[in-house]
Amino acid sequence: MAPLIAAIDQGTSSTRFLVFNAKNAELVCQQQVELQQMFPKEGWVEEDPREILQSVYTCMQRACEQLGRLHVDVSCIKAVGVTNQRETTVVWDRESGEPLYNAIVWLDLRTQSTVERLISKTPGRNKNHLRKQTGLPISTYFSAVKLRWLLDNVEEVREAVRNGRAMFGTVDSWIIWCLTGGRDGGTHCTDVTNASRTLLFNIHSRTWDPELCRFFDVPMDLLPQVKSSSEIYGWVVRACARVLTHVCVCWGGGEPQFERNWAPVWSSLRSRGVCESMSHEQLLFLQSSGPLAGVPVSGCLGDQSAALVGQMCFQEGQAKNTYGTGCFLLRNTGTKPVMSSHGLLTTLAYQLGPESPPCYALEGSVAIAGAVVRWLKDNMGIIQSSAEIEKLAAAAGSSYGCYFVPAFSGLYAPYWEPSARGTICGLTQFTNKSHLAFAALEAVCFQTKEILEAMNQDSGVPLNTLQVDGGMTSNRLLMQLQADILGVSVVRATMSETTALGAAMAAGAAEGVGVWSLSAGDLPRVQTERYEPQINLEECQSRFARWKKAVQKSMNWEVADNGS
């Protein structure tokens, strides 16, 4: 068997563990666990970091079992990469290893009043005051604002900061710290792509910026070490070697046997006074990741950067759009950051090794894409499963003048308007659920068009082909609508797991692993489907103009709640 590389793909709605062949990028196996989101108040979105971690362990264990059924030796896995929902914020206790609060998810809106207070500190109340250093506006979207809210409102966090016990990170940092041993020597790090989404990171010096930390009043000792996207950060179960030794002793020496039912093992160990100091998470970790003990964790990319790598957009000017919970269009701008004057973000695309030059990207972020389908299913009961929306929308063939602006979490690029809320315009007695389903799919496409137009203006070079990936791209109606509305070719990779593939490529290419070549001549060829525009330009422009009119109707619905 050729060398294998595994990837942890920790997203907003689920966690997956995928294993790829390092020679041809073939997907060998995958496992997935859905995550529960919590909505304590309107606009608040949280997830339990313990559940996130448990989902990682569960996926790892199931994937190793699946490889066994495929008669593939788990020892063929040479490295693990991590890709993650980027701006979601976690603070935990370095001594106990326990989270100090739920993870605040990237699209959470509780920090709107915090944002307004921070903007009021800037000259001229300018939300772009920090853009020169960070490439980002001051927005509810980014991690520093969430961290500021935690410091202001959660006593457990404040106390841990006072006592020097608090650790901050995005989800990648939480996972890597736990995978490499947690409180018993785990590596507290992040990569440049995730760091560049915090508002605390200078994208030019590629370091945490003391001036930015002072602006947010964030102690720098909370922050993880920033590393490249492709290097060895640590080894799986490294810090659990002490426990593994006890397992060997308790079971008569030799190599430990990783059995499915570990309850008797823990009972036996604890009766001998072993493992009493280990946290529940570390025990679960040892239980489920034993077969991967000693495997290096050597790749880390925020999910959208991972998709850019997985789509092999290594050339300046190449772009991809990922359709997941949100929608994210990234365009490779090369080794120099391009500052947007049209509402886009400037971000680190990747840095594939400590000595490699970083690459930058322009990004347009849409908060609600696949989430609108989930809303139609879970909140409205219009469909029973997400897959049904294509058939329902196709039955109408048009929205018949109905326009849906799913600004459930405000509007991101190019508006950056947190006061916007979801709006449906153009309803008549003729409108039915099929028209609404069609309008929801069109909304995803219109939002992408707004971003692409801004990107063309910033770069000065119109894009004529858009590479796409993500769960929604299996919807062929959506893909054809996207080509029609953009007026450019849309190219979909038939192997849709490009985000995980990017993390695997980075991990496999790391120095000390070296089983995956990223040289242009060695990149695997990925099969694609191509969608060409089928409507005339005049019709496209008319529909887009009405969409933009609907967007204006969605503005200024909400004002900040000055309470916490």
XYZ file of C-alpha atoms in Angstrom:
564
model
C 0.000 0.000 0.000
C 1.236 3.495 -0.842
C 1.745 5.918 2.044
C -1.518 7.281 3.439
C -2.208 10.723 4.893
C -5.156 11.445 7.175
C -7.027 14.702 7.557
C -9.296 15.959 10.316
C -11.905 18.232 8.730
C -13.632 19.980 11.623
C -16.498 22.048 10.229
C -19.409 24.016 11.572
C -21.973 21.232 11.322
C -19.831 18.080 11.454
C -16.395 16.562 11.961
C -14.834 14.169 9.473
C -11.717 12.039 9.371
C -10.544 11.180 5.873
C -7.639 9.070 4.639
C -5.985 9.706 1.256
C -3.445 7.844 -0.857
C -0.405 10.138 -1.017
C 0.511 9.028 -4.537
C -2.741 9.709 -6.399
C -4.940 11.669 -3.925
C -7.494 8.851 -3.957
C -9.891 8.886 -0.999
C -9.427 5.573 0.805
C -11.951 5.954 3.623
C -13.849 8.545 5.625
C -15.975 8.851 8.729
C -18.287 11.680 9.800
C -20.017 12.746 13.029
C -22.666 15.494 13.104
C -22.342 18.270 15.679
C -25.033 19.926 17.754
C -25.230 23.696 17.599
C -26.683 25.657 20.517
C -28.608 28.920 20.248
C -28.842 30.278 23.837
C -30.210 33.626 22.659
C -31.230 35.145 19.370
C -28.122 35.625 17.251
C -25.943 33.485 19.546
C -24.368 30.311 18.123
C -22.263 28.002 20.306
C -20.749 24.522 20.219
C -19.317 22.409 23.018
C -15.507 22.061 22.622
C -15.721 18.696 24.398
C -18.204 17.463 21.800
C -15.956 18.747 19.027
C -13.043 16.831 20.529
C -15.085 13.692 21.102
C -16.252 13.819 17.472
C -12.608 13.908 16.365
C -11.765 10.865 18.499
C -14.844 8.979 17.325
C -14.088 9.620 13.661
C -10.461 8.565 14.130
C -11.438 5.328 15.800
C -14.110 4.455 13.243
C -11.763 5.228 10.350
C -9.093 2.932 11.786
C -11.717 0.192 12.132
C -12.862 0.826 8.545
C -9.277 0.508 7.296
C -9.076 -2.820 9.103
C -12.172 -4.052 7.257
C -10.527 -2.932 4.004
C -7.428 -4.947 4.978
C -5.326 -1.776 5.032
C -2.670 -1.520 7.737
C -3.207 1.583 9.887
C 0.573 1.951 10.082
C 0.460 3.138 6.456
C -0.849 6.487 7.801
C 2.266 8.659 7.889
C 0.824 11.992 9.024
C -2.338 13.809 10.055
C -3.459 17.242 8.850
C -6.052 19.493 10.454
C -8.494 21.863 8.779
C -11.133 23.761 10.683
C -13.925 26.323 10.903
C -11.717 29.350 11.184
C -12.958 32.170 13.417
C -14.743 29.986 15.972
C -13.176 30.831 19.341
C -12.217 28.591 22.267
C -10.664 29.484 25.644
C -9.537 26.690 27.951
C -7.616 26.040 31.158
C -4.028 24.898 30.645
C -3.979 23.079 34.025
C -7.258 21.174 33.924
C -7.475 20.914 30.134
C -11.134 21.914 30.338
C -12.873 24.555 28.214
C -13.825 27.665 30.177
C -16.870 28.388 27.995
C -18.561 26.989 24.933
C -16.937 27.677 21.577
C -18.394 30.867 20.081
C -19.058 30.022 16.424
C -17.835 32.279 13.618
C -21.317 33.498 12.612
C -22.376 34.375 16.173
C -23.757 37.934 16.503
C -23.560 38.574 20.277
C -20.570 40.869 19.821
C -22.383 43.540 17.811
C -22.323 45.999 20.740
C -18.672 45.086 21.374
C -17.906 45.896 17.741
C -19.647 49.261 17.976
C -17.724 50.099 21.154
C -14.434 49.179 19.498
C -15.243 51.167 16.365
C -16.069 54.172 18.531
C -12.428 54.116 19.727
C -11.122 54.660 16.196
C -10.607 58.001 14.443
C -13.790 58.855 12.569
C -15.525 55.695 13.840
C -13.923 53.735 11.016
C -14.572 49.984 10.900
C -11.580 49.653 8.531
C -9.165 51.249 10.997
C -7.185 47.994 11.421
C -7.365 46.866 7.797
C -3.845 48.046 6.934
C -2.294 45.623 9.459
C -4.876 42.832 9.365
C -6.618 42.978 5.978
C -9.920 42.822 7.897
C -12.671 45.179 9.088
C -13.699 45.284 12.737
C -16.612 42.836 12.631
C -18.504 40.282 14.702
C -16.993 37.678 12.359
C -13.449 37.625 13.741
C -11.958 35.927 16.783
C -10.526 38.885 18.724
C -13.989 40.388 19.123
C -15.309 37.079 20.476
C -12.355 36.828 22.840
C -13.009 40.389 24.033
C -16.624 39.417 24.789
C -15.458 36.399 26.801
C -13.043 38.554 28.798
C -15.804 41.072 29.479
C -18.603 38.657 30.345
C -17.317 35.297 31.651
C -15.832 35.318 35.149
C -14.192 31.888 34.693
C -12.245 33.270 31.731
C -11.204 36.431 33.601
C -10.045 34.421 36.614
C -8.024 32.013 34.442
C -6.383 34.984 32.726
C -5.497 36.548 36.083
C -3.966 33.275 37.248
C -2.049 32.687 34.008
C -4.016 29.528 33.210
C -6.042 30.655 30.170
C -5.255 29.519 26.649
C -6.918 30.979 23.558
C -7.229 29.422 20.170
C -9.347 28.761 17.157
C -10.574 25.189 16.749
C -7.331 24.037 15.112
C -5.366 25.096 18.214
C -7.763 23.255 20.536
C -7.556 20.050 18.470
C -3.779 20.089 17.992
C -3.164 20.848 21.687
C -5.332 17.899 22.689
C -3.981 15.534 20.001
C -0.402 16.161 21.069
C -0.987 15.630 24.782
C -3.121 18.456 26.148
C -2.142 19.579 29.637
C 0.642 16.992 29.644
C 2.828 18.771 27.076
C 0.466 19.480 24.186
C 1.570 21.939 21.509
C -0.246 25.284 21.694
C -0.007 26.545 18.125
C -1.907 27.725 15.086
C -0.945 28.354 11.477
C -0.718 31.603 9.541
C -4.084 31.125 7.802
C -6.017 30.787 11.042
C -4.016 33.502 12.784
C -4.831 35.917 9.966
C -8.545 35.647 10.867
C -8.228 36.915 14.432
C -7.679 40.709 14.042
C -4.627 40.258 16.293
C -2.188 39.148 13.572
C -0.124 41.433 11.354
C -0.333 39.921 7.874
C 2.860 41.702 6.753
C 5.202 40.688 9.599
C 3.239 37.444 10.124
C 3.375 37.821 13.905
C 1.001 38.687 16.714
C 0.947 42.462 16.785
C 1.417 44.183 20.201
C -0.445 47.266 18.961
C -3.455 45.189 17.911
C -3.415 43.299 21.209
C -3.430 46.607 23.080
C -6.359 47.824 20.970
C -8.416 44.770 22.022
C -6.819 44.636 25.499
C -5.856 40.999 24.985
C -2.873 39.602 26.957
C -0.370 38.153 24.494
C 0.472 35.181 26.717
C -2.956 33.715 25.876
C -2.055 33.370 22.206
C -0.763 30.234 20.455
C 2.556 30.114 18.650
C 2.119 30.861 14.939
C 3.640 28.291 12.582
C 3.543 27.580 8.862
C 0.780 25.464 7.332
C 3.090 22.511 6.686
C 5.467 21.355 9.408
C 5.474 18.883 12.282
C 3.690 20.421 15.281
C 3.791 17.332 17.462
C 2.897 13.662 17.548
C -0.349 11.911 18.323
C -0.540 10.628 21.913
C 2.999 11.810 22.586
C 2.108 12.899 26.122
C 0.206 9.685 26.841
C 3.322 7.491 26.679
C 3.272 7.324 30.491
C -0.221 5.862 30.425
C 0.650 3.468 27.608
C 3.495 2.163 29.743
C 1.058 1.470 32.572
C -1.245 -0.299 30.134
C 1.620 -2.584 29.125
C 2.471 -3.287 32.767
C -1.128 -3.962 33.752
C -1.605 -6.381 30.876
C 1.590 -8.332 31.306
C 4.033 -6.240 29.283
C 4.510 -6.056 25.539
C 2.604 -3.857 23.141
C -0.793 -2.625 24.407
C -3.813 -4.127 22.743
C -6.323 -1.501 21.658
C -9.649 -3.172 22.272
C -13.130 -1.842 21.508
C -14.379 -1.953 25.101
C -12.019 0.007 27.316
C -14.245 0.195 30.411
C -12.500 -2.795 32.100
C -9.114 -1.283 31.222
C -9.864 2.036 32.909
C -11.398 0.255 35.887
C -8.276 -1.853 36.280
C -5.925 1.100 35.838
C -7.765 3.274 38.329
C -7.921 0.476 40.893
C -4.102 0.548 40.780
C -4.012 4.329 41.150
C -3.081 4.839 37.516
C -4.591 7.612 35.343
C -6.195 9.432 38.251
C -4.598 12.684 37.108
C -5.696 12.276 33.503
C -8.669 14.303 32.284
C -11.696 12.602 30.774
C -10.720 13.999 27.373
C -7.234 12.531 27.597
C -8.608 9.125 28.514
C -11.023 9.253 25.596
C -8.166 10.391 23.403
C -5.962 7.452 24.396
C -8.902 5.105 23.939
C -9.758 6.187 20.426
C -6.431 7.280 18.940
C -4.210 4.478 20.151
C -3.619 2.974 16.692
C -2.281 6.360 15.506
C 0.092 6.887 18.441
C 3.329 8.442 17.239
C 1.938 9.734 13.941
C 3.016 13.342 13.329
C 0.465 16.129 13.141
C 2.052 18.113 10.330
C -0.523 20.120 8.398
C -2.857 22.922 9.482
C -5.002 25.198 7.322
C -8.212 27.092 7.902
C -10.934 25.372 5.906
C -11.094 27.880 3.054
C -7.329 27.950 2.609
C -7.330 24.151 2.698
C -9.893 24.123 -0.116
C -7.699 26.515 -2.137
C -4.774 24.092 -1.733
C -6.995 21.069 -2.411
C -8.231 22.727 -5.624
C -4.513 23.240 -6.444
C -4.964 26.982 -6.973
C -1.234 27.605 -6.603
C -1.002 30.150 -9.421
C -1.690 33.843 -8.979
C -5.181 34.644 -10.276
C -6.687 31.198 -9.692
C -9.852 31.160 -7.575
C -12.202 28.737 -5.892
C -15.583 29.026 -4.181
C -16.621 26.680 -1.382
C -20.326 26.123 -0.703
C -20.812 24.968 2.863
C -22.661 26.469 5.829
C -21.405 29.755 4.427
C -19.900 30.526 1.047
C -16.273 31.580 0.609
C -14.572 32.726 -2.571
C -10.765 32.983 -2.475
C -8.482 34.255 -5.215
C -4.736 33.622 -5.050
C -2.908 36.976 -5.255
C 0.642 35.620 -4.958
C 3.320 36.521 -2.443
C 2.167 40.106 -1.823
C -1.086 41.057 -0.077
C -3.607 42.987 -2.180
C -5.734 45.406 -0.174
C -9.368 45.555 -1.235
C -11.256 48.769 -1.829
C -14.510 46.914 -2.515
C -15.327 45.196 0.767
C -13.228 42.042 0.427
C -10.785 40.592 2.949
C -7.042 40.261 2.532
C -5.888 37.040 4.112
C -3.057 34.497 4.224
C -3.789 31.774 1.685
C -1.094 29.323 2.855
C 2.579 28.960 3.761
C 3.706 25.470 2.847
C 6.750 25.200 5.106
C 8.652 27.432 7.561
C 11.155 28.453 4.871
C 8.596 28.790 2.080
C 7.204 32.180 1.069
C 3.647 32.869 2.207
C 0.907 33.304 -0.375
C -2.000 35.694 0.073
C -5.588 35.772 -1.141
C -8.506 38.097 -1.593
C -11.593 36.610 0.041
C -15.290 37.246 -0.123
C -17.217 35.702 2.769
C -20.946 34.934 2.785
C -22.408 33.947 6.161
C -25.395 31.937 4.924
C -25.275 29.489 2.010
C -25.994 25.860 2.902
C -27.441 27.178 6.158
C -30.420 28.558 4.225
C -31.265 25.016 3.089
C -30.985 23.820 6.677
C -33.321 26.673 7.709
C -35.907 25.617 5.136
C -35.690 22.073 6.514
C -35.401 22.567 10.278
C -37.248 25.847 10.869
C -39.862 25.903 8.123
C -40.420 22.201 7.385
C -40.577 22.912 3.649
C -38.253 19.982 2.903
C -37.513 16.819 4.867
C -33.869 16.512 3.806
C -31.368 18.904 2.290
C -31.173 16.821 -0.890
C -34.864 17.513 -1.630
C -34.320 21.191 -2.403
C -32.989 20.538 -5.912
C -36.100 18.617 -6.955
C -38.438 21.123 -5.282
C -36.746 24.133 -6.913
C -36.611 22.416 -10.305
C -40.384 21.889 -10.165
C -40.820 25.681 -10.276
C -37.997 26.420 -12.716
C -38.013 30.041 -11.556
C -38.615 32.145 -8.462
C -41.323 34.101 -10.347
C -40.169 37.406 -8.935
C -39.493 36.160 -5.400
C -36.109 37.254 -3.969
C -34.687 35.856 -0.742
C -31.906 37.651 1.180
C -30.827 35.189 3.934
C -29.122 37.773 6.148
C -29.723 35.698 9.286
C -26.349 36.800 10.700
C -26.183 40.184 9.030
C -24.389 40.610 5.720
C -20.690 39.871 5.262
C -18.790 40.807 2.071
C -19.014 43.226 0.432
C -21.343 45.106 2.863
C -20.141 44.128 6.380
C -23.480 45.182 7.778
C -24.445 43.367 11.013
C -27.787 45.203 11.227
C -29.212 43.416 8.162
C -31.734 40.605 8.637
C -33.322 37.989 6.414
C -35.844 39.330 3.922
C -38.137 37.794 1.296
C -39.420 40.225 -1.329
C -41.852 39.946 -4.217
C -44.342 37.519 -2.657
C -47.739 37.129 -4.367
C -50.693 34.777 -3.959
C -49.092 32.665 -6.688
C -45.870 32.111 -4.683
C -45.451 28.590 -3.289
C -42.741 26.590 -1.564
C -41.110 25.616 -4.871
C -40.609 29.276 -5.745
C -39.133 29.892 -2.293
C -36.754 26.936 -2.721
C -35.629 28.317 -6.091
C -35.172 31.798 -4.589
C -33.026 30.307 -1.806
C -30.678 28.693 -4.334
C -30.589 31.879 -6.378
C -29.640 33.806 -3.238
C -26.481 31.730 -2.872
C -25.593 32.491 -6.495
C -26.374 36.221 -6.264
C -24.222 36.570 -3.151
C -21.358 34.892 -5.008
C -21.836 37.257 -7.968
C -21.552 40.293 -5.688
C -18.255 38.963 -4.368
C -16.907 38.057 -7.801
C -17.668 41.524 -9.143
C -15.831 43.105 -6.206
C -12.912 40.740 -6.747
C -12.694 41.607 -10.449
C -12.635 45.309 -9.568
C -9.885 44.852 -6.963
C -7.687 42.682 -9.183
C -8.384 44.426 -12.478
C -8.478 41.027 -14.213
C -11.932 39.457 -14.756
C -12.233 35.823 -13.771
C -13.525 33.605 -16.582
C -13.537 30.254 -14.759
C -14.590 29.531 -11.173
C -13.531 26.290 -9.476
C -16.072 25.122 -6.913
C -16.279 22.613 -4.083
C -18.251 21.870 -0.930
C -21.364 19.936 -0.052
C -23.797 22.100 -2.025
C -21.972 21.503 -5.326
C -23.659 18.112 -5.679
C -26.794 20.141 -6.511
C -26.598 20.364 -10.305
C -29.395 22.923 -10.513
C -27.422 25.202 -8.194
C -24.283 24.799 -10.286
C -26.119 25.674 -13.514
C -27.761 28.662 -11.821
C -24.326 29.791 -10.651
C -22.887 29.637 -14.176
C -25.933 31.503 -15.544
C -25.824 34.265 -12.938
C -22.047 34.734 -13.091
C -21.811 34.467 -16.841
C -18.611 32.387 -16.526
C -17.734 28.692 -16.584
C -18.180 26.837 -13.287
C -15.909 23.816 -12.823
C -16.765 21.303 -10.115
C -14.321 18.679 -8.881
C -16.110 15.309 -8.883
C -14.091 14.408 -5.762
C -15.760 16.958 -3.511
C -13.508 16.528 -0.455
C -11.030 19.178 -1.536
C -10.895 20.861 1.885
C -9.681 17.694 3.585
C -7.439 16.956 0.608
C -5.692 20.317 1.071
C -4.961 19.559 4.729
C -3.660 16.109 3.761
C -1.404 17.583 1.060
C 0.095 20.056 3.538
C 0.652 17.306 6.122
C 2.181 14.873 3.651
C 4.538 17.477 2.182
C 5.955 18.598 5.554
C 9.662 18.231 6.189
C 10.188 15.038 8.151
C 7.191 13.386 6.457
C 7.888 14.038 2.784
C 5.529 11.543 1.157
C 3.470 14.032 -0.885
C 5.045 16.141 -3.612
C 3.563 19.569 -4.314
C 5.694 20.118 -7.420
C 3.603 21.245 -10.389
C 4.415 18.126 -12.400
C 3.469 15.790 -9.552
C 0.036 17.199 -8.704
C -2.770 14.680 -9.255
C -5.322 15.283 -11.976
C -8.804 15.612 -10.554
C -11.851 14.799 -12.674
C -14.284 17.693 -13.111
C -17.753 18.622 -14.354
C -18.150 21.866 -16.276
C -21.210 24.140 -16.366
C -21.518 26.863 -19.012
C -23.869 29.901 -18.918
C -27.184 29.270 -20.685
C -29.093 32.554 -20.267
C -28.504 35.878 -21.980
C -26.699 38.749 -20.323
C -29.740 41.052 -20.276
C -31.860 38.592 -18.286
C -28.995 37.985 -15.865
C -28.521 41.709 -15.250
C -32.246 42.252 -14.682
C -32.476 39.503 -12.065
C -29.311 40.711 -10.349
C -30.603 44.295 -10.168
C -33.789 43.118 -8.439
C -31.717 41.055 -6.021
C -29.668 44.131 -5.072
C -32.914 46.039 -4.504
C -33.984 43.285 -2.088
C -30.632 43.531 -0.303
C -31.247 47.205 0.405
C -34.613 46.287 1.961
C -32.801 43.969 4.406
C -30.569 46.706 5.835
C -30.851 48.441 9.228
C -33.382 46.092 10.815
C -31.495 45.643 14.061
C -29.614 47.883 16.471
C -26.972 46.693 18.912
C -28.105 45.362 22.266
C -25.978 47.198 24.790
C -26.458 44.455 27.320
C -24.409 41.278 27.453
